[in-house]
CSV table of C-alpha atoms in Angstrom, one decimal:
chain,number,residue,atom,x,y,z
A,35,UNK,CA,1.6,-22.5,6.4
A,36,UNK,CA,-0.1,-25.8,5.8
A,37,UNK,CA,-3.4,-24.2,4.9
A,38,UNK,CA,-3.1,-23.1,1.2
A,39,UNK,CA,-6.4,-21.1,1.3
A,40,UNK,CA,-6.0,-17.3,0.9
A,41,UNK,CA,-8.7,-14.7,0.4
A,42,UNK,CA,-7.9,-11.5,-1.6
A,43,UNK,CA,-10.1,-8.5,-1.3
A,44,UNK,CA,-10.2,-6.1,-4.2
A,45,UNK,CA,-10.5,-6.2,-8.0
A,46,UNK,CA,-7.7,-3.9,-9.2
A,47,UNK,CA,-4.2,-4.3,-10.7
A,48,UNK,CA,-2.5,-5.7,-7.6
A,49,UNK,CA,-5.4,-7.8,-6.5
A,50,UNK,CA,-5.6,-9.6,-9.9
A,51,UNK,CA,-1.8,-10.0,-10.0
A,52,UNK,CA,-1.5,-11.4,-6.5
A,53,UNK,CA,-4.5,-13.7,-7.1
A,54,UNK,CA,-3.0,-15.1,-10.4
A,55,UNK,CA,0.5,-15.5,-9.1
A,56,UNK,CA,-0.4,-17.3,-5.9
A,57,UNK,CA,-2.9,-19.5,-7.7
A,58,UNK,CA,-0.2,-20.6,-10.1
A,59,UNK,CA,2.0,-21.4,-7.1
A,60,UNK,CA,-0.7,-23.7,-5.8
A,61,UNK,CA,-2.7,-21.6,-3.4
A,62,UNK,CA,-6.5,-21.9,-3.2
A,63,UNK,CA,-7.6,-18.3,-4.0
A,64,UNK,CA,-10.9,-16.7,-3.3
A,65,UNK,CA,-11.2,-13.2,-4.8
A,66,UNK,CA,-13.8,-10.7,-3.4
A,67,UNK,CA,-15.0,-7.3,-4.6
A,68,UNK,CA,-17.5,-5.0,-3.0
A,69,UNK,CA,-20.9,-5.3,-4.8
A,70,UNK,CA,-20.7,-1.7,-6.0
A,71,UNK,CA,-17.6,-2.7,-8.1
A,72,UNK,CA,-18.7,-6.2,-9.1
A,73,UNK,CA,-18.1,-5.4,-12.7
A,74,UNK,CA,-14.3,-5.9,-12.1
A,75,UNK,CA,-15.1,-9.6,-11.5
A,76,UNK,CA,-17.5,-10.1,-14.4
A,77,UNK,CA,-14.7,-10.9,-16.9
A,78,UNK,CA,-13.9,-13.9,-14.7
A,79,UNK,CA,-17.4,-15.3,-14.6
A,80,UNK,CA,-17.7,-18.9,-15.9
A,81,UNK,CA,-14.0,-20.0,-15.5
A,82,UNK,CA,-12.5,-17.9,-12.6
A,83,UNK,CA,-9.3,-17.6,-14.6
A,84,UNK,CA,-6.8,-14.8,-14.9
A,85,UNK,CA,-4.0,-14.9,-17.5
A,86,UNK,CA,-0.7,-13.8,-16.0
A,87,UNK,CA,2.4,-12.7,-17.9
A,88,UNK,CA,5.7,-11.2,-17.0
A,89,UNK,CA,8.5,-11.8,-14.6
A,90,UNK,CA,6.7,-14.1,-12.1
A,91,UNK,CA,4.6,-17.2,-12.8
A,92,UNK,CA,3.0,-17.1,-16.2
A,93,UNK,CA,-0.1,-18.7,-17.7
A,94,UNK,CA,-3.8,-19.2,-17.0
A,95,UNK,CA,-4.4,-19.0,-13.2
A,96,UNK,CA,-7.5,-20.8,-12.0
A,97,UNK,CA,-9.1,-19.3,-8.8
A,98,UNK,CA,-11.2,-21.3,-6.5
A,99,UNK,CA,-13.9,-18.7,-6.3
A,100,UNK,CA,-14.9,-15.1,-7.0
A,101,UNK,CA,-17.6,-13.5,-4.9
A,102,UNK,CA,-19.2,-10.3,-3.7
A,103,UNK,CA,-20.4,-11.9,-0.5
A,104,UNK,CA,-18.0,-10.8,2.3
A,105,UNK,CA,-19.1,-13.5,4.7
A,106,UNK,CA,-18.4,-16.2,2.1
A,107,UNK,CA,-15.0,-14.6,1.3
A,108,UNK,CA,-13.9,-14.3,4.9
A,109,UNK,CA,-15.1,-17.8,5.8
A,110,UNK,CA,-12.8,-19.2,3.0
A,111,UNK,CA,-9.5,-18.5,4.7
A,112,UNK,CA,-7.7,-17.4,7.8
A,113,UNK,CA,-5.2,-15.3,5.8
A,114,UNK,CA,-6.8,-12.3,4.1
A,115,UNK,CA,-4.8,-10.0,1.8
A,116,UNK,CA,-6.2,-6.5,1.1
A,117,UNK,CA,-4.4,-4.9,-1.9
A,118,UNK,CA,-6.6,-1.9,-2.4
A,119,UNK,CA,-6.2,1.9,-2.7
A,120,UNK,CA,-6.0,3.8,0.6
A,121,UNK,CA,-9.3,5.6,-0.1
A,122,UNK,CA,-11.0,2.2,-0.1
A,123,UNK,CA,-9.7,1.2,3.3
A,124,UNK,CA,-12.7,2.6,5.2
A,125,UNK,CA,-15.5,1.0,3.1
A,126,UNK,CA,-13.7,-2.4,3.1
A,127,UNK,CA,-13.1,-2.2,6.9
A,128,UNK,CA,-16.7,-1.4,7.4
A,129,UNK,CA,-17.9,-4.3,5.3
A,130,UNK,CA,-15.4,-6.7,7.0
A,131,UNK,CA,-16.2,-5.7,10.6
A,132,UNK,CA,-19.3,-7.8,11.2
A,133,UNK,CA,-17.7,-10.9,9.7
A,134,UNK,CA,-14.1,-11.1,10.8
A,135,UNK,CA,-13.3,-13.7,13.4
A,136,UNK,CA,-10.8,-14.2,16.2
A,137,UNK,CA,-7.3,-15.2,15.0
A,138,UNK,CA,-8.0,-14.1,11.4
A,139,UNK,CA,-5.0,-12.2,9.8
A,140,UNK,CA,-5.9,-9.2,7.7
A,141,UNK,CA,-3.0,-7.7,5.7
A,142,UNK,CA,-3.2,-4.4,3.9
A,143,UNK,CA,-0.9,-4.0,1.0
A,144,UNK,CA,0.4,-1.4,1.2
A,145,UNK,CA,-0.9,0.0,4.4
A,146,UNK,CA,0.3,3.6,4.7
A,147,UNK,CA,-1.0,3.3,8.3
A,148,UNK,CA,-4.3,1.8,7.0
A,149,UNK,CA,-4.1,-1.0,9.5
A,150,UNK,CA,-4.7,1.5,12.2
A,151,UNK,CA,-7.8,2.8,10.4
A,152,UNK,CA,-9.0,-0.8,10.1
A,153,UNK,CA,-8.4,-1.3,13.8
A,154,UNK,CA,-10.3,1.8,14.8
A,155,UNK,CA,-13.3,0.9,12.6
A,156,UNK,CA,-13.3,-2.7,13.9
A,157,UNK,CA,-13.4,-1.3,17.5
A,158,UNK,CA,-16.1,1.3,16.7
A,159,UNK,CA,-18.2,-1.4,14.9
A,160,UNK,CA,-17.8,-4.0,17.7
A,161,UNK,CA,-15.9,-6.5,15.5
A,162,UNK,CA,-14.6,-9.7,17.0
A,163,UNK,CA,-11.6,-9.4,19.3
A,164,UNK,CA,-8.4,-11.1,18.6
A,165,UNK,CA,-8.2,-10.2,14.9
A,166,UNK,CA,-4.6,-9.7,13.8
A,167,UNK,CA,-4.0,-6.7,11.5
A,168,UNK,CA,-0.9,-6.1,9.5
A,169,UNK,CA,0.4,-3.9,6.7
A,170,UNK,CA,3.3,-3.8,4.2
A,171,UNK,CA,5.3,-0.8,3.2
A,172,UNK,CA,4.8,-1.2,-0.5
A,173,UNK,CA,3.0,-3.5,-3.0
A,174,UNK,CA,4.6,-6.9,-3.6
A,175,UNK,CA,4.8,-6.5,-7.4
A,176,UNK,CA,5.3,-3.8,-10.0
A,177,UNK,CA,2.2,-4.8,-12.0
A,178,UNK,CA,-0.8,-3.8,-14.0
A,179,UNK,CA,-3.9,-5.2,-15.6
A,180,UNK,CA,-3.4,-5.5,-19.3
A,181,UNK,CA,-6.9,-6.6,-20.1
A,182,UNK,CA,-10.1,-7.3,-18.1
A,183,UNK,CA,-8.9,-10.8,-17.2
A,184,UNK,CA,-5.1,-10.4,-17.7
A,185,UNK,CA,-2.3,-9.0,-15.6
A,186,UNK,CA,1.4,-8.4,-16.1
A,187,UNK,CA,4.1,-8.4,-13.4
A,188,UNK,CA,7.3,-6.6,-14.2
A,189,UNK,CA,9.1,-7.5,-11.0
A,190,UNK,CA,8.7,-8.6,-7.4
A,191,UNK,CA,9.5,-6.4,-4.4
A,192,UNK,CA,10.9,-7.3,-1.0
A,193,UNK,CA,8.3,-6.2,1.6
A,194,UNK,CA,8.6,-4.6,5.0
A,195,UNK,CA,5.9,-5.8,7.4
A,196,UNK,CA,4.3,-4.2,10.5
A,197,UNK,CA,1.8,-6.2,12.7
A,198,UNK,CA,-0.9,-5.0,15.1
A,199,UNK,CA,-0.4,-6.1,17.9
A,200,UNK,CA,3.4,-6.1,17.5
A,201,UNK,CA,3.5,-9.2,19.7
A,202,UNK,CA,2.2,-11.2,16.8
A,203,UNK,CA,5.0,-10.2,14.4
A,204,UNK,CA,6.9,-13.4,14.4
A,205,UNK,CA,3.8,-15.5,13.8
A,206,UNK,CA,2.6,-13.4,10.9
A,207,UNK,CA,6.0,-13.1,9.4
A,208,UNK,CA,6.4,-16.8,9.3
A,209,UNK,CA,3.1,-17.2,7.5
A,210,UNK,CA,3.7,-14.4,5.0
A,211,UNK,CA,7.2,-15.5,4.2
A,212,UNK,CA,5.7,-18.5,2.4
A,213,UNK,CA,3.6,-16.1,0.3
A,214,UNK,CA,6.0,-13.2,-0.3
A,215,UNK,CA,9.6,-14.5,0.2
A,216,UNK,CA,12.2,-12.2,1.7
A,217,UNK,CA,9.8,-10.2,3.9
A,218,UNK,CA,11.4,-8.0,6.6
A,219,UNK,CA,9.6,-7.6,9.9
A,220,UNK,CA,9.5,-4.1,11.3
A,221,UNK,CA,9.0,-2.9,14.8
A,222,UNK,CA,5.3,-2.2,14.4
A,223,UNK,CA,2.7,-0.8,12.0
A,224,UNK,CA,3.7,2.8,12.7
A,225,UNK,CA,7.2,2.1,11.5
A,226,UNK,CA,5.8,0.3,8.5
A,227,UNK,CA,3.3,3.0,7.6
A,228,UNK,CA,5.9,5.7,7.8
A,229,UNK,CA,8.1,3.6,5.6
A,230,UNK,CA,5.7,3.6,2.7
A,231,UNK,CA,7.6,4.5,-0.4
A,232,UNK,CA,4.8,6.0,-2.6
A,233,UNK,CA,3.9,9.1,-0.6
A,234,UNK,CA,7.6,10.0,-0.3
A,235,UNK,CA,8.1,9.9,-4.0
A,236,UNK,CA,4.9,10.3,-6.1
A,237,UNK,CA,3.4,13.6,-5.0
A,238,UNK,CA,6.6,15.5,-5.3
A,239,UNK,CA,7.6,13.8,-8.5
A,240,UNK,CA,4.2,14.4,-10.2
A,241,UNK,CA,4.0,18.0,-9.0
A,242,UNK,CA,7.4,18.7,-10.5
A,243,UNK,CA,6.4,17.1,-13.8
A,244,UNK,CA,2.8,18.5,-13.9
A,245,UNK,CA,3.3,20.4,-17.2
A,246,UNK,CA,4.8,17.5,-19.0
A,247,UNK,CA,2.1,15.1,-17.8
A,248,UNK,CA,-0.7,17.4,-19.0
A,249,UNK,CA,1.0,18.2,-22.3
A,250,UNK,CA,2.0,14.7,-23.2
A,251,UNK,CA,-0.8,12.8,-21.4
A,252,UNK,CA,1.9,10.8,-19.6
A,253,UNK,CA,3.8,9.8,-22.7
A,254,UNK,CA,7.2,9.6,-21.1
A,255,UNK,CA,9.1,7.3,-18.7
A,256,UNK,CA,8.3,8.9,-15.3
A,257,UNK,CA,11.3,7.6,-13.3
A,258,UNK,CA,13.8,7.6,-16.1
A,259,UNK,CA,13.0,11.0,-17.6
A,260,UNK,CA,11.0,12.8,-14.9
A,261,UNK,CA,12.8,12.0,-11.6
A,262,UNK,CA,15.9,14.0,-12.4
A,263,UNK,CA,18.5,15.1,-9.8
A,264,UNK,CA,16.6,18.4,-9.1
A,265,UNK,CA,13.4,16.5,-8.5
A,266,UNK,CA,15.3,14.0,-6.3
A,267,UNK,CA,16.5,16.9,-4.1
A,268,UNK,CA,12.8,17.8,-3.4
A,269,UNK,CA,12.0,14.2,-2.6
A,270,UNK,CA,15.0,14.0,-0.2
A,271,UNK,CA,13.5,17.0,1.7
A,272,UNK,CA,10.2,15.1,2.1
A,273,UNK,CA,12.2,12.1,3.2
A,274,UNK,CA,14.1,14.1,5.9
A,275,UNK,CA,10.8,15.4,7.4
A,276,UNK,CA,9.4,11.8,7.3
A,277,UNK,CA,12.4,10.5,9.2
A,278,UNK,CA,12.0,13.3,11.8
A,279,UNK,CA,8.4,12.3,12.4
A,280,UNK,CA,9.6,8.7,12.9
A,281,UNK,CA,12.2,9.8,15.4
A,282,UNK,CA,9.6,11.8,17.4
A,283,UNK,CA,7.3,8.7,17.3
A,284,UNK,CA,10.0,6.4,18.6
A,285,UNK,CA,10.7,4.5,15.4
A,286,UNK,CA,13.8,4.5,13.3
A,287,UNK,CA,13.3,4.9,9.6
A,288,UNK,CA,15.6,4.0,6.7
A,289,UNK,CA,16.3,6.8,4.2
A,290,UNK,CA,14.1,6.3,1.2
A,291,UNK,CA,17.1,5.5,-1.0
A,292,UNK,CA,18.0,2.6,1.3
A,293,UNK,CA,14.4,1.5,1.4
A,294,UNK,CA,14.2,1.4,-2.4
A,295,UNK,CA,17.4,-0.7,-2.6
A,296,UNK,CA,16.2,-3.1,0.2
A,297,UNK,CA,12.9,-3.6,-1.6
A,298,UNK,CA,14.8,-4.6,-4.8
A,299,UNK,CA,14.0,-1.7,-6.9
A,300,UNK,CA,17.5,-0.7,-7.8
A,301,UNK,CA,21.2,-0.7,-6.8
A,302,UNK,CA,22.6,0.7,-3.6
A,303,UNK,CA,23.5,4.4,-3.8
A,304,UNK,CA,21.9,7.8,-3.3
A,305,UNK,CA,18.3,8.1,-4.4
A,306,UNK,CA,19.1,9.3,-7.9
A,307,UNK,CA,21.5,6.4,-8.5
A,308,UNK,CA,19.0,3.8,-7.1
A,309,UNK,CA,16.1,5.1,-9.2
A,310,UNK,CA,18.2,5.7,-12.4
A,311,UNK,CA,19.6,2.1,-12.1
A,312,UNK,CA,16.2,0.4,-11.6
A,313,UNK,CA,15.2,-1.9,-14.4
A,314,UNK,CA,11.6,-2.1,-12.9
A,315,UNK,CA,11.0,1.6,-12.2
A,316,UNK,CA,12.5,3.0,-15.4
A,317,UNK,CA,10.0,1.0,-17.5
A,318,UNK,CA,7.0,2.8,-16.0
A,319,UNK,CA,5.3,5.5,-18.0
A,320,UNK,CA,3.9,8.6,-16.2
A,321,UNK,CA,0.3,8.9,-15.3
A,322,UNK,CA,-2.1,10.0,-18.1
A,323,UNK,CA,-3.6,12.8,-16.1
A,324,UNK,CA,-2.9,14.7,-12.8
A,325,UNK,CA,-6.1,13.4,-11.2
A,326,UNK,CA,-4.6,9.9,-10.6
A,327,UNK,CA,-3.7,7.8,-7.5
A,328,UNK,CA,-0.2,9.2,-7.3
A,329,UNK,CA,-1.7,12.5,-6.2
A,330,UNK,CA,-5.3,11.6,-5.2
A,331,UNK,CA,-4.2,8.7,-2.9
A,332,UNK,CA,-0.6,9.3,-1.9
A,333,UNK,CA,-1.2,13.0,-0.9
A,334,UNK,CA,-4.4,12.8,1.3
A,335,UNK,CA,-3.8,9.3,2.7
A,336,UNK,CA,0.0,9.5,2.9
A,337,UNK,CA,1.4,13.0,3.2
A,338,UNK,CA,-1.6,14.3,5.1
A,339,UNK,CA,-1.4,11.5,7.6
A,340,UNK,CA,2.4,12.1,8.1
A,341,UNK,CA,1.8,15.9,8.5
A,342,UNK,CA,-1.0,15.3,11.0
A,343,UNK,CA,1.1,13.0,13.1
A,344,UNK,CA,4.1,15.3,12.9
A,345,UNK,CA,2.0,18.3,14.0
A,346,UNK,CA,0.7,16.3,17.0
A,347,UNK,CA,4.3,15.3,18.0
A,348,UNK,CA,5.7,18.8,17.5
A,349,UNK,CA,7.6,18.1,14.2
A,350,UNK,CA,7.6,20.8,11.6
A,351,UNK,CA,6.9,19.6,8.0
A,352,UNK,CA,7.1,22.7,5.8
A,353,UNK,CA,8.0,20.8,2.6
A,354,UNK,CA,5.4,18.1,3.0
A,355,UNK,CA,2.8,20.8,3.9
A,356,UNK,CA,3.7,22.9,0.8
A,357,UNK,CA,3.3,19.8,-1.5
A,358,UNK,CA,-0.1,19.1,0.1
A,359,UNK,CA,-1.3,22.7,-0.5
A,360,UNK,CA,0.0,22.8,-4.1
A,361,UNK,CA,-1.5,19.4,-4.9
A,362,UNK,CA,-4.8,20.5,-3.5
A,363,UNK,CA,-4.9,23.5,-5.8
A,364,UNK,CA,-3.8,21.4,-8.8
A,365,UNK,CA,-6.4,18.7,-8.5
A,366,UNK,CA,-9.1,21.1,-7.1
A,367,UNK,CA,-9.7,19.0,-4.0
A,368,UNK,CA,-8.8,19.8,-0.4
A,369,UNK,CA,-6.4,17.0,0.5
A,370,UNK,CA,-6.5,17.9,4.2
A,371,UNK,CA,-10.3,17.9,4.4
A,372,UNK,CA,-10.6,14.6,2.7
A,373,UNK,CA,-7.4,12.9,4.0
A,374,UNK,CA,-6.4,10.6,6.8
A,375,UNK,CA,-5.4,12.2,10.0
A,376,UNK,CA,-4.5,11.1,13.6
A,377,UNK,CA,-8.3,11.0,14.3
A,378,UNK,CA,-9.0,8.4,11.6
A,379,UNK,CA,-6.0,6.4,12.8
A,380,UNK,CA,-7.2,6.3,16.4
A,381,UNK,CA,-4.1,8.2,17.6
A,382,UNK,CA,-5.6,11.6,18.4
A,383,UNK,CA,-4.1,13.3,21.5
A,384,UNK,CA,-1.5,10.5,22.1
A,385,UNK,CA,2.1,11.2,22.8
A,386,UNK,CA,4.9,8.8,21.9
A,387,UNK,CA,4.5,6.7,25.0
A,388,UNK,CA,0.7,6.2,24.5
A,389,UNK,CA,1.2,5.4,20.9
A,390,UNK,CA,3.8,2.8,21.7
A,391,UNK,CA,1.5,1.2,24.2
A,392,UNK,CA,-1.3,1.0,21.7
A,393,UNK,CA,0.9,-0.8,19.2
A,394,UNK,CA,2.4,-3.4,21.5
């Protein structure tokens, strides 16, 4: 990739961390946020600088530009990274649709099938043809903002990549390899979205630790103390149903334990051994409250999407469905009503053959 310009959409933990790390590595970074959330960029006004600490690049990272003008942001680079929560995919896709251009590469990190929702919205809104969409199976870093203009990266993760159309996979992989080394191309965005790690682990893990989270306000190490062998057994049942959905959809999926190891989270072994041996994961505290993204995002936009696709393809998902129902009660929000289904993904009524043709 000779062009060092990259636009990043979003103003959260991962957006700030990616922007800072890539800027320190010599990329020309434009950071965009929707006007409604412009306050996230206000701490950068005047110097466009994010201070980065941790396991990646460190120091003050100077960005080329911060903006709330989507046209300006998309004009700044061919490669556009979108590290935002799944519930923000729709509003960001709607904002981008009038301004994207042919040949532009839009990468959702992580996607959890969000690239398909972007594609449907772009088609519905009459966006330019020839836009390449892609998504990753997880976020590139274990990271958080530590202050309004500071971020900390605990570790880097090896990414799986799906591209839409799949025929552009080699081209996009070669470009992203220079941004996120060690990336693994997957067959298509469906394989990538079904390989997302967060929905497989977070809802079940938080549900099984609900009492402790509420009592302690998250004052314990979630993966080290909360994801015990009994909790892992529930996660493995979710994983088995996820793999069955993949088989019915025509894509082979790694067991979640293998996926965690490949991504660099922990040593090879069963899921308990991989998580328990992870230096990155075992440093993470639990959420402060139940109404957090591990439930409010990973359930309606992850598990609900998987359940919806499984139902359409004739795959029973009793464990996933029970978690959806219990989480809905716990957070007092109907995850199915507000979640992402085959309709939002543009897959409604399609069988395996039709889905495969759409993704080619």
